[in-house]
PDB file of C-alpha atoms in Angstrom:
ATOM      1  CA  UNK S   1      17.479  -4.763 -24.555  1.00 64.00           C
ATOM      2  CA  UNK S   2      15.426  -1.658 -23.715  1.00 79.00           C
ATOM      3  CA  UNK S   3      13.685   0.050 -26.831  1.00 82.00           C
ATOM      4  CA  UNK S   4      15.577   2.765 -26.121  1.00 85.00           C
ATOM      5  CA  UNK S   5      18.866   0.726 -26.323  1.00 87.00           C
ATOM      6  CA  UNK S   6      17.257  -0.851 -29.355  1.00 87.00           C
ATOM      7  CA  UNK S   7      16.892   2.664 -31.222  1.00 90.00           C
ATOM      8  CA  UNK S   8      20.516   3.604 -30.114  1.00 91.00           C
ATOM      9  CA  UNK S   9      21.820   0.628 -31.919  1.00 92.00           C
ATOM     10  CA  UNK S  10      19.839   1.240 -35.085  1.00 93.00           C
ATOM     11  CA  UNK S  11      21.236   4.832 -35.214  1.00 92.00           C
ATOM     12  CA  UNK S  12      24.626   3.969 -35.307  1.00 92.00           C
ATOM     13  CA  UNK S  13      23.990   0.882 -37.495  1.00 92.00           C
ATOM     14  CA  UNK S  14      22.113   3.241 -39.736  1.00 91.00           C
ATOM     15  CA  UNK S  15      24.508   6.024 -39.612  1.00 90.00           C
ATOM     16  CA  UNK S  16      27.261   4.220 -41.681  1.00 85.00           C
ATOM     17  CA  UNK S  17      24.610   1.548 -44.143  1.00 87.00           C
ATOM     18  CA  UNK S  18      21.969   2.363 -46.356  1.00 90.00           C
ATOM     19  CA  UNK S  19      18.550   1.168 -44.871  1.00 92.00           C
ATOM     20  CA  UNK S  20      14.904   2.177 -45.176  1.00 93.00           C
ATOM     21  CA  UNK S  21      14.882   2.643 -41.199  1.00 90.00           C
ATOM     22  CA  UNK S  22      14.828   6.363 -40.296  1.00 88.00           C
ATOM     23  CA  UNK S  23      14.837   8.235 -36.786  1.00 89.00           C
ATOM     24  CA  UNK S  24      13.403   7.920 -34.523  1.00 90.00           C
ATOM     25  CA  UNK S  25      13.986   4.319 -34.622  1.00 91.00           C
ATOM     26  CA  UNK S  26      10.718   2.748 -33.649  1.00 89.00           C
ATOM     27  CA  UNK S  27      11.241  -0.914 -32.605  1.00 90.00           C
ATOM     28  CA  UNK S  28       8.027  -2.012 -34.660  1.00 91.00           C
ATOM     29  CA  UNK S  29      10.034   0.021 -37.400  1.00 93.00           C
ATOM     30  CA  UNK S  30      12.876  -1.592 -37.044  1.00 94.00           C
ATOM     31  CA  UNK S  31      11.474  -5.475 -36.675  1.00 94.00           C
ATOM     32  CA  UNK S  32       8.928  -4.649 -39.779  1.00 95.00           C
ATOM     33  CA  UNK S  33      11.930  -4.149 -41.461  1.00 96.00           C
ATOM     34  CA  UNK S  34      13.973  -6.909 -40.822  1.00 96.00           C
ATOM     35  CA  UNK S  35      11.091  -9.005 -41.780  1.00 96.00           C
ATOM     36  CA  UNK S  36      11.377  -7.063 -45.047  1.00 96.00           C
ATOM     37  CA  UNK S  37      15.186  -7.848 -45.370  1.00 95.00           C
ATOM     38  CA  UNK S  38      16.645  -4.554 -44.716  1.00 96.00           C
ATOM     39  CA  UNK S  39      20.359  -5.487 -43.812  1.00 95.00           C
ATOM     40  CA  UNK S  40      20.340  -3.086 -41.392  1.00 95.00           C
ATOM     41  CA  UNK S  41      17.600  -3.783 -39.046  1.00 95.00           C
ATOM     42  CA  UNK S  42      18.437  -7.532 -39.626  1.00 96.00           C
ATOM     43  CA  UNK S  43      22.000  -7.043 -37.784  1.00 96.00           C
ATOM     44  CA  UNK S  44      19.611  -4.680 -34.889  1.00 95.00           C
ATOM     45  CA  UNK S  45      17.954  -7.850 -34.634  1.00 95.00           C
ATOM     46  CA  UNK S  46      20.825 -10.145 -34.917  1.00 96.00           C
ATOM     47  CA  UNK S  47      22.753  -7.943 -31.824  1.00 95.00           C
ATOM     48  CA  UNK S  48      18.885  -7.807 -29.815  1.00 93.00           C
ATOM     49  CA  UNK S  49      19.651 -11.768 -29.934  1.00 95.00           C
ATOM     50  CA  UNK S  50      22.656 -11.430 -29.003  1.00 96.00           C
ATOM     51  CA  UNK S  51      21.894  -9.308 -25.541  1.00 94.00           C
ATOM     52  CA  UNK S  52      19.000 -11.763 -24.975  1.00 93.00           C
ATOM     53  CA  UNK S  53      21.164 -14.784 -24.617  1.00 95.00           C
ATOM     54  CA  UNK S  54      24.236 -12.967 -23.142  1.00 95.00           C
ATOM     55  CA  UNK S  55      21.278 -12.385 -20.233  1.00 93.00           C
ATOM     56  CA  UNK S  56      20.480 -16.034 -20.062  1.00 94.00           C
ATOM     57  CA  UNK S  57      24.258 -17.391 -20.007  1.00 95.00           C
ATOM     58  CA  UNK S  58      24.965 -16.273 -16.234  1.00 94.00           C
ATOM     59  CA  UNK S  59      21.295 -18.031 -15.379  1.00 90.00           C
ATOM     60  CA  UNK S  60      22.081 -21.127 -17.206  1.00 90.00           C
ATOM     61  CA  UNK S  61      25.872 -21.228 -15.566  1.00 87.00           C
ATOM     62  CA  UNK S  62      24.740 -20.938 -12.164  1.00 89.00           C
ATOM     63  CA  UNK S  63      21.144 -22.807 -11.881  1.00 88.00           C
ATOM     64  CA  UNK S  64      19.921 -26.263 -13.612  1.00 84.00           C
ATOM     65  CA  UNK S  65      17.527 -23.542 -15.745  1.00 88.00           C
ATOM     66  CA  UNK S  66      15.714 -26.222 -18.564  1.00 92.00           C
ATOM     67  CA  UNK S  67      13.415 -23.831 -19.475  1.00 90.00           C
ATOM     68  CA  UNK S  68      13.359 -19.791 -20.517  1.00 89.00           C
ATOM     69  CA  UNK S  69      10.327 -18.059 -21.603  1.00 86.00           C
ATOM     70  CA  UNK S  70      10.354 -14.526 -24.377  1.00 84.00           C
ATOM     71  CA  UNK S  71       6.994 -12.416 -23.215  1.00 79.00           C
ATOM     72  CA  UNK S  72       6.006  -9.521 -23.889  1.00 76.00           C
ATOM     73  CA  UNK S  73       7.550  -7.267 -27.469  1.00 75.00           C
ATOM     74  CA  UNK S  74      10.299 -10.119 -27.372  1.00 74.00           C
ATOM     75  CA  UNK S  75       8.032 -13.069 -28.079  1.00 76.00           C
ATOM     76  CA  UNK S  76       5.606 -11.083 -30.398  1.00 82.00           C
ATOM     77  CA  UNK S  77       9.024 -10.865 -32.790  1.00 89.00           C
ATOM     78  CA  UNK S  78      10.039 -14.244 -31.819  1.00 89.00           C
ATOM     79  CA  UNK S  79       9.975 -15.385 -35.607  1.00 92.00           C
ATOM     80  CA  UNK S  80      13.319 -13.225 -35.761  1.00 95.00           C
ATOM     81  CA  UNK S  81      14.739 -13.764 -32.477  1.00 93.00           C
ATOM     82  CA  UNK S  82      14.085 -17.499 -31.527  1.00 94.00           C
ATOM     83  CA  UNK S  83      16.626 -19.124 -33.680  1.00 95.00           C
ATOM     84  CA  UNK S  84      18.963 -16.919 -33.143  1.00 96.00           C
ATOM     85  CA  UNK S  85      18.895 -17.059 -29.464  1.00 96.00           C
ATOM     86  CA  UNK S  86      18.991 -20.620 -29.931  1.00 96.00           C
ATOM     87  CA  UNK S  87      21.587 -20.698 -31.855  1.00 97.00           C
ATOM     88  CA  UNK S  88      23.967 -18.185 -29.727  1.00 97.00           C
ATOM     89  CA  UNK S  89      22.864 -20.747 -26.295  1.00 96.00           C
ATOM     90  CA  UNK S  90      23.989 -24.137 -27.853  1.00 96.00           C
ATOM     91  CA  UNK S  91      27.566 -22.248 -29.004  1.00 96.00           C
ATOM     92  CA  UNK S  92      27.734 -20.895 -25.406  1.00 95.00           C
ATOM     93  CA  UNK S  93      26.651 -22.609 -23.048  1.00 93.00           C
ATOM     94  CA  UNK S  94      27.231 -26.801 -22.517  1.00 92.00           C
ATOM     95  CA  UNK S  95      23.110 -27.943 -21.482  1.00 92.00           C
ATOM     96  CA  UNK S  96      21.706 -24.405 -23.302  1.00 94.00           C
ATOM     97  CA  UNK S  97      18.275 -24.250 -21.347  1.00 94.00           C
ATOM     98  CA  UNK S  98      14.960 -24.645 -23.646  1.00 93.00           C
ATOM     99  CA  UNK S  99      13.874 -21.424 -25.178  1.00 93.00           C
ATOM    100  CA  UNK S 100      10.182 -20.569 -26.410  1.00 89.00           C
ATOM    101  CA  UNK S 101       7.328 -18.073 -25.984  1.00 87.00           C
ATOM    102  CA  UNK S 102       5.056 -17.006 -23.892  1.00 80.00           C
ATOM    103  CA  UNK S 103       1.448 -18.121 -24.864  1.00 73.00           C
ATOM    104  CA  UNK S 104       0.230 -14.738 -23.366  1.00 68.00           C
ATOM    105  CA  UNK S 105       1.612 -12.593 -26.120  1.00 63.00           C
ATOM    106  CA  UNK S 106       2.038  -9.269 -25.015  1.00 65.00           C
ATOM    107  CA  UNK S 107       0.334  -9.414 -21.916  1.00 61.00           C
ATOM    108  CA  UNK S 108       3.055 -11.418 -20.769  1.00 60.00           C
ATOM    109  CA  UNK S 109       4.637  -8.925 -18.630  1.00 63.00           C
ATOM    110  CA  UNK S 110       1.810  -7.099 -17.047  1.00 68.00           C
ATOM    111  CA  UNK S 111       0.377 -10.746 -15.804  1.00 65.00           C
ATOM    112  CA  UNK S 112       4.320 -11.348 -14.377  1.00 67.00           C
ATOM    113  CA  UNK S 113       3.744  -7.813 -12.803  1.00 71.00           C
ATOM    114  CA  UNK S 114      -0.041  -8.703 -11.639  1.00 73.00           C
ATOM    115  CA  UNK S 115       1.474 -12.177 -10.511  1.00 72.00           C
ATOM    116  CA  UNK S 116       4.019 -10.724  -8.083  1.00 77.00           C
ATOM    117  CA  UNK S 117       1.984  -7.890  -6.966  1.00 80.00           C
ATOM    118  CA  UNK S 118      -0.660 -10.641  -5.403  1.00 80.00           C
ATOM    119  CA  UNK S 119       1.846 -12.686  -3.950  1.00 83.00           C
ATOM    120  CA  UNK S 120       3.165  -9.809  -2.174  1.00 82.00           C
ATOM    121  CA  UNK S 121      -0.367  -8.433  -1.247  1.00 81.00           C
ATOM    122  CA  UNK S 122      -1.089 -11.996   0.090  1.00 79.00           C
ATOM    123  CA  UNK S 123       2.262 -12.380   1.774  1.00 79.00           C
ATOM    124  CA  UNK S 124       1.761  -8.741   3.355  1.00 79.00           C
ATOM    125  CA  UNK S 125      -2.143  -9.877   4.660  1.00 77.00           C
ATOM    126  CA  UNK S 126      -1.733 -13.335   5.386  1.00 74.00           C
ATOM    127  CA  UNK S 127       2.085 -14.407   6.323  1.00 68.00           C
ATOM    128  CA  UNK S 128       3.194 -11.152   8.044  1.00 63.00           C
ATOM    129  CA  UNK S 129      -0.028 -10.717  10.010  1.00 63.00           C
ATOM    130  CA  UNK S 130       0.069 -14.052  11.323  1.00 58.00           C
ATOM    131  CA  UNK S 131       3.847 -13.117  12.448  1.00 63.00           C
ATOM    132  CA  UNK S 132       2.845 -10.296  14.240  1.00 59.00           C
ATOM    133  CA  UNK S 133       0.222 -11.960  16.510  1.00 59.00           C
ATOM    134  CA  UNK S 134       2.635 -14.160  17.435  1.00 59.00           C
ATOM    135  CA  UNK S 135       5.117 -11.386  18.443  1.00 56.00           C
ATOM    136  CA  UNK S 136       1.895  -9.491  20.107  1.00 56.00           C
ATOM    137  CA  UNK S 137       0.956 -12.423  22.195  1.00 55.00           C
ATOM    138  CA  UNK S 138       4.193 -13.151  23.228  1.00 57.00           C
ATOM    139  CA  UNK S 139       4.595 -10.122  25.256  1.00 52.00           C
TER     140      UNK S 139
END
């Protein structure tokens, strides 16, 4: 989920249990916390899992997927979420696929970004201008 979805969920939780989390709902805040044991953050946590394997479920149904990698915020708080992802896949899903994280920390999802904006860049230069001089010199 989205910090922003995160911090919505820690509200509400908050609004109706005592916990040490406080507005506006930081998602460092709120994993610090859960690390602490604050009941609260640990079920913003436990529902963060949640949303994380209901997102993998449709991937696993349709493709053979053996392996799923947490980047980015998600695998620098996957001593909290790992298990529990786990946990929810093998209760949900028949072959759950293999779940770990990403070696490249938080720069997980700027390399993904940096990844697919060279492939397009070379796909743009080297595929689709080859393409056209074969249209060109057909005429």
């Amino acid at each position: 989920m989205c910090a922003a979805a995160l911090s919505a969920v820690a509200a509400r939780l908050a609004s109706d249990s005592p916990t040490v989390l406080a507005a506006p709902y930081d998602v460092r805040d709120v994993f610090a916390a859960a690390r602490a044991g604050d009941a609260v953050a640990l079920a913003v946590v436990h529902e963060e899992a949640r949303r994380i394997a209901l997102h993998i479920v449709p991937l696993a149904a349709v493709a053979d997927v053996e392996l799923v990698v947490l980047g980015g915020g998600l695998g620098a708080n996957s001593d909290l979420l790992l298990e529990p992802v786990r946990t929810l896949l093998a209760g949900w899903v028949p072959y759950p696929p293999r779940v770990e994280v990403s070696s490249l920390g938080e720069a997980a999802v700027l390399t993904g970004a940096l990844s697919v904006g060279v492939r397009g860049a070379l796909d743009s230069v080297f595929v689709n201008r080859a393409r056209g001089r074969r249209h060109a010199s057909i005429g």
